[in-house]
Tab-separated table of C-alpha atoms and ligand atoms in Angstrom:
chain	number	residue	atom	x	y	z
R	1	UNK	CA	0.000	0.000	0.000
R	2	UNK	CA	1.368	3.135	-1.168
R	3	UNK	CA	1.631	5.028	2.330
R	4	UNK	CA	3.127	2.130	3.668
R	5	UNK	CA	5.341	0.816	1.093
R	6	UNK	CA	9.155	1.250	2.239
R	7	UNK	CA	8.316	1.957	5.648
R	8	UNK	CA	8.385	-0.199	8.780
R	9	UNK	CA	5.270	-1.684	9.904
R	10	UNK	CA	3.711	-2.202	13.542
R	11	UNK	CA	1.387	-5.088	13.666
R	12	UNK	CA	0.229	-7.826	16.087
R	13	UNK	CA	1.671	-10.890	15.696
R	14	UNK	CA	1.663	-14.184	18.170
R	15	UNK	CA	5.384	-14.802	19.398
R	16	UNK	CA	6.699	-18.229	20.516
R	17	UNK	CA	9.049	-17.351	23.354
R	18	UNK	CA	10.040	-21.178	24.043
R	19	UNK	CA	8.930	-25.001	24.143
R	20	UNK	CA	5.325	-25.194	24.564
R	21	UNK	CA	4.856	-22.023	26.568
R	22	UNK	CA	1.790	-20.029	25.794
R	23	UNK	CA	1.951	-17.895	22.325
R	24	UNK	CA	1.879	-14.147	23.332
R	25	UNK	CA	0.119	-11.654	20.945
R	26	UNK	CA	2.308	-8.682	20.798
R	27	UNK	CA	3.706	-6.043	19.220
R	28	UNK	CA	6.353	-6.695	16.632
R	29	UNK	CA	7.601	-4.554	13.913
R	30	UNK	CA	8.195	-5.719	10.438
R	31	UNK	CA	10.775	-4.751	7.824
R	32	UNK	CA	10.057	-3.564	4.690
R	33	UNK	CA	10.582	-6.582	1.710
R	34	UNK	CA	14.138	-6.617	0.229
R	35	UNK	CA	15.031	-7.721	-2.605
R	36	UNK	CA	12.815	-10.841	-4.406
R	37	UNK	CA	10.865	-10.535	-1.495
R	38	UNK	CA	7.353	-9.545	-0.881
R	39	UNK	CA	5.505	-8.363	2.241
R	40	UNK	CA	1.859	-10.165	2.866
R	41	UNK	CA	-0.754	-9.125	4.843
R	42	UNK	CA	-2.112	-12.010	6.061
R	43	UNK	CA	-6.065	-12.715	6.167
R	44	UNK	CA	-6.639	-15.730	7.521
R	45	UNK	CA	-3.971	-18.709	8.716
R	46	UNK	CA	-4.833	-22.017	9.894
R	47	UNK	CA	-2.770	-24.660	12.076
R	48	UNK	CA	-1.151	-27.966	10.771
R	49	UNK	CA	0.614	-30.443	12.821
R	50	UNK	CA	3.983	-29.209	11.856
R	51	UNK	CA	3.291	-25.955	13.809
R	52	UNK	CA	2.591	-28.432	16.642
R	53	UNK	CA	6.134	-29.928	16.285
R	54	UNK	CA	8.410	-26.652	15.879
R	55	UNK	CA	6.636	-24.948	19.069
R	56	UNK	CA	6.943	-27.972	20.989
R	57	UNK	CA	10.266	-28.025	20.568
R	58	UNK	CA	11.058	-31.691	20.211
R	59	UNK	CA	14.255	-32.028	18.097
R	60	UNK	CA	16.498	-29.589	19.791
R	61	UNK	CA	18.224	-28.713	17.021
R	62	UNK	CA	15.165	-26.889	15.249
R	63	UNK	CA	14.108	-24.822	17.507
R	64	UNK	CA	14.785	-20.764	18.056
R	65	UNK	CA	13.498	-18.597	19.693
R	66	UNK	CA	11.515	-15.765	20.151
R	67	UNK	CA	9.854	-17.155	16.747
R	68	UNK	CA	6.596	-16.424	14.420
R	69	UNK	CA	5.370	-19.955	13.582
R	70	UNK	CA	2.662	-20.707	11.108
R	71	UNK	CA	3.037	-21.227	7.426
R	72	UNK	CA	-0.827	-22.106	6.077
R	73	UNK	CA	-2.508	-19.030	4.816
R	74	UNK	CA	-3.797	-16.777	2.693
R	75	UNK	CA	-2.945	-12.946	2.289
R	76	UNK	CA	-2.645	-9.775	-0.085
R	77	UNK	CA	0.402	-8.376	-1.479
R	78	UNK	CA	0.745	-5.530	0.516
R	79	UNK	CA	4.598	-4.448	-1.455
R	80	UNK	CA	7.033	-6.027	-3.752
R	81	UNK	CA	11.291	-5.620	-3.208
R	82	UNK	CA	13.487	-5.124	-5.922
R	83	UNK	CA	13.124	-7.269	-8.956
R	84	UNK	CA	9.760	-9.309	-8.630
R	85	UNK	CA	7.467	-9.151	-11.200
R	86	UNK	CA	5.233	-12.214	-10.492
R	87	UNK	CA	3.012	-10.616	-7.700
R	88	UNK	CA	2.235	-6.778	-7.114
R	89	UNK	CA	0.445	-4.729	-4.803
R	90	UNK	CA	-2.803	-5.791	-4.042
R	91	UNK	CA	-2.697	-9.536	-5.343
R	92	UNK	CA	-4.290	-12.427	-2.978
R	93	UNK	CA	-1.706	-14.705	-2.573
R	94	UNK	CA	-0.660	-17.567	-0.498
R	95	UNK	CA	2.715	-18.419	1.185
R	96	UNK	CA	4.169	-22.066	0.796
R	97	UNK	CA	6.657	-23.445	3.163
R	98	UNK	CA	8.385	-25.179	-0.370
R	99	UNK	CA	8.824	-22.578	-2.580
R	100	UNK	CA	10.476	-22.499	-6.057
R	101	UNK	CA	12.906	-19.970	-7.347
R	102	UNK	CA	11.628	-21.050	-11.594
R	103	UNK	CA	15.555	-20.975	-12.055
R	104	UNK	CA	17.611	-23.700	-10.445
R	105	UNK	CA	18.174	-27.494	-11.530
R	106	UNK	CA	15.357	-28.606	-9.702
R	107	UNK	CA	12.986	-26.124	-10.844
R	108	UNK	CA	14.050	-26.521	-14.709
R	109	UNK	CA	13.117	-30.066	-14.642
R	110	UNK	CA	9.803	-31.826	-14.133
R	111	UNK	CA	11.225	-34.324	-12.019
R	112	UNK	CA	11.166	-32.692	-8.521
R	113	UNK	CA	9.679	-29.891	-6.211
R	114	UNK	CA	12.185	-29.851	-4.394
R	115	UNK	CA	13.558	-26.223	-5.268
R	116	UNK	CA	17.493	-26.054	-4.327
R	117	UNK	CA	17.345	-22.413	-3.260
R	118	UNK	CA	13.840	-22.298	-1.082
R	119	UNK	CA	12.887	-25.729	-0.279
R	120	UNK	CA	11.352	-26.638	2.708
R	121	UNK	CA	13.832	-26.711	5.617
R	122	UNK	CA	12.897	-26.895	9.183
R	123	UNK	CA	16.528	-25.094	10.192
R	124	UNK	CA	16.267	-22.383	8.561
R	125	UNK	CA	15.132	-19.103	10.567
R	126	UNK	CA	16.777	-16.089	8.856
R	127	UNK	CA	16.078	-14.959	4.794
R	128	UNK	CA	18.387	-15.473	2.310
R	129	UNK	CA	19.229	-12.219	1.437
R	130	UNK	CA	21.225	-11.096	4.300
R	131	UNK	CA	20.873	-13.638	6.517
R	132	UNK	CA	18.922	-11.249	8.978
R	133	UNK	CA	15.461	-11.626	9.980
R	134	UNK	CA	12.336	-8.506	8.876
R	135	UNK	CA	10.662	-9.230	12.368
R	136	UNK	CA	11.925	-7.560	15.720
R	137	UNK	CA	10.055	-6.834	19.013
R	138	UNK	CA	10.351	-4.446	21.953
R	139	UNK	CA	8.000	-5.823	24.053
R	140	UNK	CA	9.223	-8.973	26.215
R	141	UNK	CA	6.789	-11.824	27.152
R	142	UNK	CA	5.272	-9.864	29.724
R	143	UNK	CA	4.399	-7.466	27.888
R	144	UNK	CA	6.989	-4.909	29.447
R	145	UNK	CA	9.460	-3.016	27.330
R	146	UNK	CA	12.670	-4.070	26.163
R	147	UNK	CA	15.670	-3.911	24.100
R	148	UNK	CA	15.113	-4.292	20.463
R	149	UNK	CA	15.409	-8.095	19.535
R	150	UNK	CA	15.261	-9.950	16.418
R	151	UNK	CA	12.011	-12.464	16.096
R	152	UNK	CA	13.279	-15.535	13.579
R	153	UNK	CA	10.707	-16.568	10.334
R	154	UNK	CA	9.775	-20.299	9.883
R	155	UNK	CA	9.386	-22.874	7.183
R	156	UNK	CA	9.625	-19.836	4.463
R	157	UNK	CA	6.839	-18.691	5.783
R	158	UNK	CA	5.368	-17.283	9.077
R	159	UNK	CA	1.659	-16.310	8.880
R	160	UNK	CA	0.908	-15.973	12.873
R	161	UNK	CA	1.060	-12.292	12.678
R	162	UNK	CA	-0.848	-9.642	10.675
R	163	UNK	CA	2.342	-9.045	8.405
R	164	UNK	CA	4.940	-11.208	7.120
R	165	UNK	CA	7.833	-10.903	4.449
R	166	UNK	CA	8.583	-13.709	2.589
R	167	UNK	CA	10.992	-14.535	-0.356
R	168	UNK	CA	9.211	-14.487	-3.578
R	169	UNK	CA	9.891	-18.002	-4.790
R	170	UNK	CA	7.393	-18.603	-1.744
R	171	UNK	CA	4.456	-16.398	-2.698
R	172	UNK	CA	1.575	-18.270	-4.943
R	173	UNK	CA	-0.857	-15.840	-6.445
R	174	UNK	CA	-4.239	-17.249	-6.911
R	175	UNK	CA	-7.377	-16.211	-8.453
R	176	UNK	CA	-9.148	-13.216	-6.892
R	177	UNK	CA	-12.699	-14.841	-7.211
R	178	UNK	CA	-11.311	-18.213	-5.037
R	179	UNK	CA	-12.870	-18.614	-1.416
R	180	UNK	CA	-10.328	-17.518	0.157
R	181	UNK	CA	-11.035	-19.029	3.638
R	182	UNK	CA	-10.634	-22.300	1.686
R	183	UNK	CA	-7.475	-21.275	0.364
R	184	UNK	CA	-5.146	-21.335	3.614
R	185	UNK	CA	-5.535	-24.859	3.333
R	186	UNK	CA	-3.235	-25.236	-0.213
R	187	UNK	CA	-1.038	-23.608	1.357
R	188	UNK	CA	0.175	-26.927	2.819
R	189	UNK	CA	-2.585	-29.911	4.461
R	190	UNK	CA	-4.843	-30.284	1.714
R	191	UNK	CA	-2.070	-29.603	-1.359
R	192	UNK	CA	0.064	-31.882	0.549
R	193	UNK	CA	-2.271	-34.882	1.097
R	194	UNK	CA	-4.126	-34.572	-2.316
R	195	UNK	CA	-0.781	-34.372	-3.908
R	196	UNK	CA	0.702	-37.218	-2.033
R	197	UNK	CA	-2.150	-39.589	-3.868
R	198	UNK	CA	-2.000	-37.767	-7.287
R	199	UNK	CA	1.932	-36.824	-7.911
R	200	UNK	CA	3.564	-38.964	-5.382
R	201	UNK	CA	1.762	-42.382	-5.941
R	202	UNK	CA	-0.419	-41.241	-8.588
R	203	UNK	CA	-3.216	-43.435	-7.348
R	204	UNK	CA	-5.176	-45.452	-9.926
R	205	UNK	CA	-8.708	-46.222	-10.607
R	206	UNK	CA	-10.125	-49.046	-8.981
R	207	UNK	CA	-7.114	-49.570	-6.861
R	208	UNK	CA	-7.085	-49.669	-2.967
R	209	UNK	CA	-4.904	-47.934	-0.387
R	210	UNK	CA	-4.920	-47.172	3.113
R	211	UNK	CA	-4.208	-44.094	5.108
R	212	UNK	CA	-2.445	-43.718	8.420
R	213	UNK	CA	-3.298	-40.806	10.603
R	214	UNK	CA	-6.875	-39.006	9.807
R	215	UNK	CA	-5.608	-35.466	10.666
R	216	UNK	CA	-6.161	-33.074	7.336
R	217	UNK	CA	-3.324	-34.257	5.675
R	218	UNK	CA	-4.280	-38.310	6.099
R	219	UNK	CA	-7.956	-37.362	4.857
R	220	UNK	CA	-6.724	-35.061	2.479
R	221	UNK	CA	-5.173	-37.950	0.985
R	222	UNK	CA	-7.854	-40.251	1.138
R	223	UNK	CA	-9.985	-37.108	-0.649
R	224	UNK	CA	-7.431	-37.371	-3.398
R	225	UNK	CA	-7.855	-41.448	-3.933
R	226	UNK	CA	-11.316	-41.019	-3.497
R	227	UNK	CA	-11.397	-38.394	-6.772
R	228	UNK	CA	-9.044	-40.521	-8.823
R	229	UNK	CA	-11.441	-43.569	-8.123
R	230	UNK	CA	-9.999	-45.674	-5.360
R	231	UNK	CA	-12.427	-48.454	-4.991
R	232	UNK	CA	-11.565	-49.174	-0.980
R	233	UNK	CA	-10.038	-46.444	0.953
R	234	UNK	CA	-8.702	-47.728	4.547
R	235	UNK	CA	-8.346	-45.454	7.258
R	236	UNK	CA	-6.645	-46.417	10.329
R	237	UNK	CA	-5.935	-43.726	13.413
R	238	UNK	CA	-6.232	-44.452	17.376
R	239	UNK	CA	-9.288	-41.776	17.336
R	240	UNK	CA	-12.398	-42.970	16.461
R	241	UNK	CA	-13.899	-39.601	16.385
R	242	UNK	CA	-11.992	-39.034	13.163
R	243	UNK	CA	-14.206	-41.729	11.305
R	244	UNK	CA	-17.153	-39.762	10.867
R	245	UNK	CA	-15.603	-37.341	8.596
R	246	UNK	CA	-13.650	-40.324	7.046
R	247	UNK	CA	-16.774	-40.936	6.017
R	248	UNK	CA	-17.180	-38.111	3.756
R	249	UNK	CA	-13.932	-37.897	2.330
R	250	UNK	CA	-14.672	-41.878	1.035
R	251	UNK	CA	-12.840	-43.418	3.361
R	252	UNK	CA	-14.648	-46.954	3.452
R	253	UNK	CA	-13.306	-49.229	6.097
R	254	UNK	CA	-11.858	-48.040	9.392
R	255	UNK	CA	-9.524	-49.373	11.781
R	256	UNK	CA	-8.366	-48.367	15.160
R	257	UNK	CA	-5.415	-50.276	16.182
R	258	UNK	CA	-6.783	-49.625	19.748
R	259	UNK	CA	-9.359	-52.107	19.308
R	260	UNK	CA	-6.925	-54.940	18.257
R	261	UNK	CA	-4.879	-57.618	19.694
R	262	UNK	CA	-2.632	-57.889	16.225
R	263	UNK	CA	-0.534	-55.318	14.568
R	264	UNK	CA	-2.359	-53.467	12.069
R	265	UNK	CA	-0.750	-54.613	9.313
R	266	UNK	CA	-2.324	-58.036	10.031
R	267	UNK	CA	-5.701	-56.893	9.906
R	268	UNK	CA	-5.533	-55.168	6.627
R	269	UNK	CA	-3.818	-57.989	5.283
R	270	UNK	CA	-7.165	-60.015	6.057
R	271	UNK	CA	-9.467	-57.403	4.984
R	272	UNK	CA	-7.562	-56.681	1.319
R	273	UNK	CA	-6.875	-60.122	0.683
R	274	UNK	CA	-2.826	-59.655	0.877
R	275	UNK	CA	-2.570	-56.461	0.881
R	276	UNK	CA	-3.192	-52.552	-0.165
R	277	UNK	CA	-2.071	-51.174	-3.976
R	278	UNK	CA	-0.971	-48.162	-1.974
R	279	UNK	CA	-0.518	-46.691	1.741
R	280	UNK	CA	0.077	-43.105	2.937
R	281	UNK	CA	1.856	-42.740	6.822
R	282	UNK	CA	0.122	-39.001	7.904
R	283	UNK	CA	1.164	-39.812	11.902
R	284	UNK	CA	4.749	-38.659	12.131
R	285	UNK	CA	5.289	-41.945	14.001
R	286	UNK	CA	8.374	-44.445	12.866
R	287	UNK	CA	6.520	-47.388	14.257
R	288	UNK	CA	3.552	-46.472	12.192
R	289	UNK	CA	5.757	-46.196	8.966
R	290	UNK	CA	6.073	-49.900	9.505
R	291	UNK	CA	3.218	-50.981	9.982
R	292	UNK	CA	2.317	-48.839	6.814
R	293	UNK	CA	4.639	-50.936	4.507
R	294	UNK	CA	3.799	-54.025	5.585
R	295	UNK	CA	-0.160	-53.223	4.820
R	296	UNK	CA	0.683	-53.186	1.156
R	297	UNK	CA	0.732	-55.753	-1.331
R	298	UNK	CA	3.453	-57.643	-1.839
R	299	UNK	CA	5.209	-57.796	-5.547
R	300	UNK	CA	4.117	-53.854	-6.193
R	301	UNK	CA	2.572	-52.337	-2.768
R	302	UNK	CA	3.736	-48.931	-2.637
R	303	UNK	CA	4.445	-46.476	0.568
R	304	UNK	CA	4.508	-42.721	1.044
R	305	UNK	CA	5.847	-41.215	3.667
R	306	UNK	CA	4.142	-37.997	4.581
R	307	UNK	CA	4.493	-37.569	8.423
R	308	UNK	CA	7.419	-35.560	10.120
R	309	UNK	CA	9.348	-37.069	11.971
R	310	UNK	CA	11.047	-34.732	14.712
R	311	UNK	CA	12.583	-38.112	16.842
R	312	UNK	CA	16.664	-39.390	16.123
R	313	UNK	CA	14.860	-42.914	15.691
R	314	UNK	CA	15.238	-44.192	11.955
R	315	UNK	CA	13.324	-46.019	9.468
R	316	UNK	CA	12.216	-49.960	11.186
R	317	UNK	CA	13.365	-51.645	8.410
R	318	UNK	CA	15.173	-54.588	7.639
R	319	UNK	CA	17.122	-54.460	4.007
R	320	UNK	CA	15.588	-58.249	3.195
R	321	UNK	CA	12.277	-56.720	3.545
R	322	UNK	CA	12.730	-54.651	0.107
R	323	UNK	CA	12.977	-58.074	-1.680
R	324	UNK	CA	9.274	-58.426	-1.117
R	325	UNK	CA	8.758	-56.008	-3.911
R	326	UNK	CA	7.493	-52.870	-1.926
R	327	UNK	CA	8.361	-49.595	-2.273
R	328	UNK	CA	8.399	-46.625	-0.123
R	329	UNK	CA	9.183	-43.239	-0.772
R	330	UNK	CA	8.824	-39.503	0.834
R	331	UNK	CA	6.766	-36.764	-0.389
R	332	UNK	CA	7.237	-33.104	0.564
R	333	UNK	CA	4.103	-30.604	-0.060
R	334	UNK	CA	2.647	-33.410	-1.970
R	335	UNK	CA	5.106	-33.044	-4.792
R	336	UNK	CA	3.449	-30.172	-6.112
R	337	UNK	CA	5.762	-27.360	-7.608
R	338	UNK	CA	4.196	-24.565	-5.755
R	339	UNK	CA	4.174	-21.512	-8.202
R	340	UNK	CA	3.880	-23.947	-11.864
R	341	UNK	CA	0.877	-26.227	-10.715
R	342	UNK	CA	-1.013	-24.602	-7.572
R	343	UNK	CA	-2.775	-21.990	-9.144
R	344	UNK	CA	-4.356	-25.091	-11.602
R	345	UNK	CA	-5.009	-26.985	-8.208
R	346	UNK	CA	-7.111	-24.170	-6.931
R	347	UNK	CA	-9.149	-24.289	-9.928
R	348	UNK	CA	-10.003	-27.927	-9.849
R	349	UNK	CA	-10.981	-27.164	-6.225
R	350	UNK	CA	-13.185	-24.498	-6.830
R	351	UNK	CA	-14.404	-27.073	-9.717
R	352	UNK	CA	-15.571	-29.246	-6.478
R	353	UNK	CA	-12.934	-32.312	-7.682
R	354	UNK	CA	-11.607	-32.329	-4.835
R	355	UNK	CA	-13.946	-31.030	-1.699
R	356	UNK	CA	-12.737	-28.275	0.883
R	357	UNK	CA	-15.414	-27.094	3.278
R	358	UNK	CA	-15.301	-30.408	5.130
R	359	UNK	CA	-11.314	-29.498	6.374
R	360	UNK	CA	-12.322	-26.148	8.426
R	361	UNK	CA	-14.315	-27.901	11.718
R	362	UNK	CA	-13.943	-24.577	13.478
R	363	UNK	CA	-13.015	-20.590	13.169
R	364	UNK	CA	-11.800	-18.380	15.353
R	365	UNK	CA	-10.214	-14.942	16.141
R	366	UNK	CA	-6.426	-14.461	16.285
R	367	UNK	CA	-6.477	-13.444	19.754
R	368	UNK	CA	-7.607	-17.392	20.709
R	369	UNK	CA	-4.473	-18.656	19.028
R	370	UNK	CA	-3.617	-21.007	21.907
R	371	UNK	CA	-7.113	-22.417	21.806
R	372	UNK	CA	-6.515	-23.188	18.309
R	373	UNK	CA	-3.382	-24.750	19.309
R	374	UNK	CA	-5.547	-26.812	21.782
R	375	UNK	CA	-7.832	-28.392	19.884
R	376	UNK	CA	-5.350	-29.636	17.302
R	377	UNK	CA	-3.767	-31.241	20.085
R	378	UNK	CA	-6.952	-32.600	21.945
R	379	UNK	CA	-7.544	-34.138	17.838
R	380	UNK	CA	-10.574	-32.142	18.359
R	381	UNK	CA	-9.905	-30.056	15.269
R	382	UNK	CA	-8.830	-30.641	11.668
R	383	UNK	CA	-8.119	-27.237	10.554
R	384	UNK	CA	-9.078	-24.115	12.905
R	385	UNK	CA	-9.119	-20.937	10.812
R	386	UNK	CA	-7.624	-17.445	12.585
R	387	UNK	CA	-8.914	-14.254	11.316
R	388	UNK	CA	-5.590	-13.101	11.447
R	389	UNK	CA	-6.119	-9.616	9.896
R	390	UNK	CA	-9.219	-7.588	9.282
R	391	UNK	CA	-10.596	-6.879	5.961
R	392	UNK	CA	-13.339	-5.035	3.875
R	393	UNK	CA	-13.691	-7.899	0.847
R	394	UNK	CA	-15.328	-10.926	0.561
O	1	NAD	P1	-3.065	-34.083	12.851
O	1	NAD	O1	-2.510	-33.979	14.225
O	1	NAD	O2	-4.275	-33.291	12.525
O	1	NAD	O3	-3.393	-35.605	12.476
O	1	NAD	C1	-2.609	-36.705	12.874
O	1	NAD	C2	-3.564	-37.885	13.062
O	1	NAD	O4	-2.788	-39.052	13.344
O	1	NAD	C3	-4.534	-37.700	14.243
O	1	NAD	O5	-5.866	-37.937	13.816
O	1	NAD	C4	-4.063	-38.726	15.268
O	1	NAD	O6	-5.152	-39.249	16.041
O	1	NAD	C5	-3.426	-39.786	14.373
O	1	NAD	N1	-2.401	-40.585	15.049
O	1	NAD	C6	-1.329	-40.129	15.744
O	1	NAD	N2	-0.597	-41.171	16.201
O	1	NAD	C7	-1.216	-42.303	15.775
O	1	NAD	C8	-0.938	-43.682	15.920
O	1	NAD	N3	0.141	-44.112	16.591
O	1	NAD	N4	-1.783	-44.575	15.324
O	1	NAD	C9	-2.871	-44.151	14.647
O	1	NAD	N5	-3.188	-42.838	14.479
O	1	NAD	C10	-2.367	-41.932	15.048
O	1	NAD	O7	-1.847	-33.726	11.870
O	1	NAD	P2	-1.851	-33.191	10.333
O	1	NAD	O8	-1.844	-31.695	10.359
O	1	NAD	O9	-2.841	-33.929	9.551
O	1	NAD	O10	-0.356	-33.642	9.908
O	1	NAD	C11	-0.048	-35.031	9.812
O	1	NAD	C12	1.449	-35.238	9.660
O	1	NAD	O11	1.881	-34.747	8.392
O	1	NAD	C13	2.299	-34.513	10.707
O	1	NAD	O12	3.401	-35.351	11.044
O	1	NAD	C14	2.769	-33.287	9.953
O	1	NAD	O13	3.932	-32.722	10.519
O	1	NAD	C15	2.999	-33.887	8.582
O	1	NAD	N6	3.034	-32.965	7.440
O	1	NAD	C16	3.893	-33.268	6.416
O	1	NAD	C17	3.949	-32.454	5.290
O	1	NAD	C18	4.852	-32.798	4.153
O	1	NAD	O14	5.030	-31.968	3.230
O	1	NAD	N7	5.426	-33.992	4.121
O	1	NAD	C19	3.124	-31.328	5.215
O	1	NAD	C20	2.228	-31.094	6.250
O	1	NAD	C21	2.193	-31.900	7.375
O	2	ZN	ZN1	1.836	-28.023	7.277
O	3	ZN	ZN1	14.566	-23.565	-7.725
């Protein structure tokens, strides 16, 4: 916005000051975008599992702090740095944690999404530019005054505050028209389960498959068989309140290794006659992983990996176990390249191929960010949506 543009900004944003304390919605101020970079305002953000992880702090090694998590959204250019030309003032856009620069070996070939310059990378806390940060804070935790510190970014992306600066390669304009709401959740759960079945397996007609872990990103999955034609869709998680909206995503058979004395790879084995054509692990639990690749078919069963993984604990595999003719494999942001093939995703989701409403169970304001935080980790939500920023459109 033109009396804006160039200047710092002073917004509200919700700080992580450390391991599974209490977000704090404060003050912060945020740089202006530098070069290839872009500053969003960000509309609405929603939570994913992987926002879970960082502010819990698990693996050591990932976490810094103070720290403005979140990185599924949806926002409007509010200025453009030096040199980009794909998004202007103005534009709705959203931020992806995988971004892609258009230029690199990656990016030049149709193989990967895996950009070299801005994939995802849970490490990373400063931009690329100058290896600084565009958020800083003189307010403390308690709200007192203090010394000006830096706040680090996340994941390319964080969209817990009203205004964030990203790098370019991670901004995805979309069509103006699109429900926006609906549109936070490309920005990583339902582009990375839907892609996981279409790119990463590519899931065929009339096959079966099974899904591990019913959060958005396991049902987004099944959502994604389910349009490609997946004649039985398994779906296996310790909650049985995530069945019912199994149900609408075509999930057909459920099973909650609570309720049995075998491992679950046993019991799908019965139920498929050998074996699944395909399973997807959506816990972010090694143990699960393995019971995930034995629940496919021998000869051509096929795994994805989807779940993070934030333990030291490595794949449960023995090497003789690959001679059985299943494959596994990993899939980051469901291997879509974010800038080349999202915008098309939108449109076949505003099409109604693949269904959204069903992902946002409940809506709140920004100030009830830790209630948000809650109910994702009571399983009580799928995707909580934060009116992060107010707004006259729509
Ligand atoms: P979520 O918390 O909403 O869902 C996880 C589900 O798994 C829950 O329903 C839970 O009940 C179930 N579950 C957990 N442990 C289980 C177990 N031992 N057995 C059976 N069910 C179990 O999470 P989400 O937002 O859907 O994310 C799922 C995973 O995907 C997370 O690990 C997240 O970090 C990861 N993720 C990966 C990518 C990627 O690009 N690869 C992107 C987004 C999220
Ligand atoms: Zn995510
Ligand atoms: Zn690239």
């Amino acid at each position: 916005m033109a009396e804006t543009q160039g200047k710092v900004i002073t917004c509200k944003a919700a700080v992580a000051w450390g391991p599974k304390e209490p977000l704090v919605i404060q003050e912060i101020c945020v740089d202006p975008p530098q070069k290839m970079e872009v500053r969003v305002k960000i509309l609405y953000s929603s939570i994913c599992h992987t926002d879970l992880g960082a502010w819990t702090g698990v693996n050591e090694a990932e976490r810094a702090f103070p720290r403005i998590l979140g990185h599924e959204a949806v926002g409007i250019v509010e200025s453009v740095g030096e040199g980009v030309k794909d998004v202007k003032e103005g534009d709705y856009v959203i931020p992806t944690f995988n971004g892609e620069c258009g230029e690199c070996r990656v990016c030049t070939n149709g193989v990967s999404n895996l950009c070299e310059r801005y994939k995802v990378d849970p490490m990373k806390r400063l931009m690329v530019n100058d290896g600084g940060t565009r958020f800083s804070t003189t307010t403390n935790k308690e709200g007192g005054s203090s010394q000006k510190q830096h706040v680090y970014h996340f994941l390319n992306t964080s969209t817990f505050t009203e205004y964030t600066v990203l790098d370019s390669a991670c901004v995805v304009k979309i069509d103006p028209n699109a429900p926006l709401k609906q549109m936070s959740l490309l920005s990583c759960g339902v582009s990375t389960g839907v892609g996981a079945a279409w790119n990463t397996a590519n899931v065929k007609e009339g096959t079966t498959t099974a899904v591990f872990g019913l959060g958005s990103v396991g049902l987004a999955v099944a959502e994604g068989a389910r349009a490609r034609g997946a004649s039985r869709i398994i779906g296996i998680d310790a909650n049985a309140s995530k069945f019912e909206k199994g149900k609408l995503m075509g999930v057909t058979d459920f099973v909650n290794p609570k309720d049995l004395t075998k491992p679950v790879h046993e019991r799908i084995r019965e139920l498929m006659s050998g074996g699944v054509d395909y399973s997807f692990e959506c816990t972010g639990n090694v143990d699960v992983l393995r019971e995930a690749f034995l629940s496919t078919q021998a000869g051509w069963g096929s795994t994805v990996l989807v779940g993070i993984y934030p333990t030291p604990k490595t794949l449960p595999l023995h090497p003789m176990e690959l001679f059985d003719g299943r494959t596994i494999t990993g899939s980051i942001f469901g291997g879509f390249k974010p800038k080349s093939q999202l915008p098309n995703f939108a449109q076949q989701c505003m099409k109604g191929v693949v269904k959204l409403e069903p992902f946002i169970t409940n809506e709140l304001p920004f100030e009830k960010i830790n209630d948000a935080f809650q109910l994702l980790r009571d399983g009580k939500s799928l995707r909580c949506l934060l009116q992060i920023s107010k707004f006259l459109k729509k």
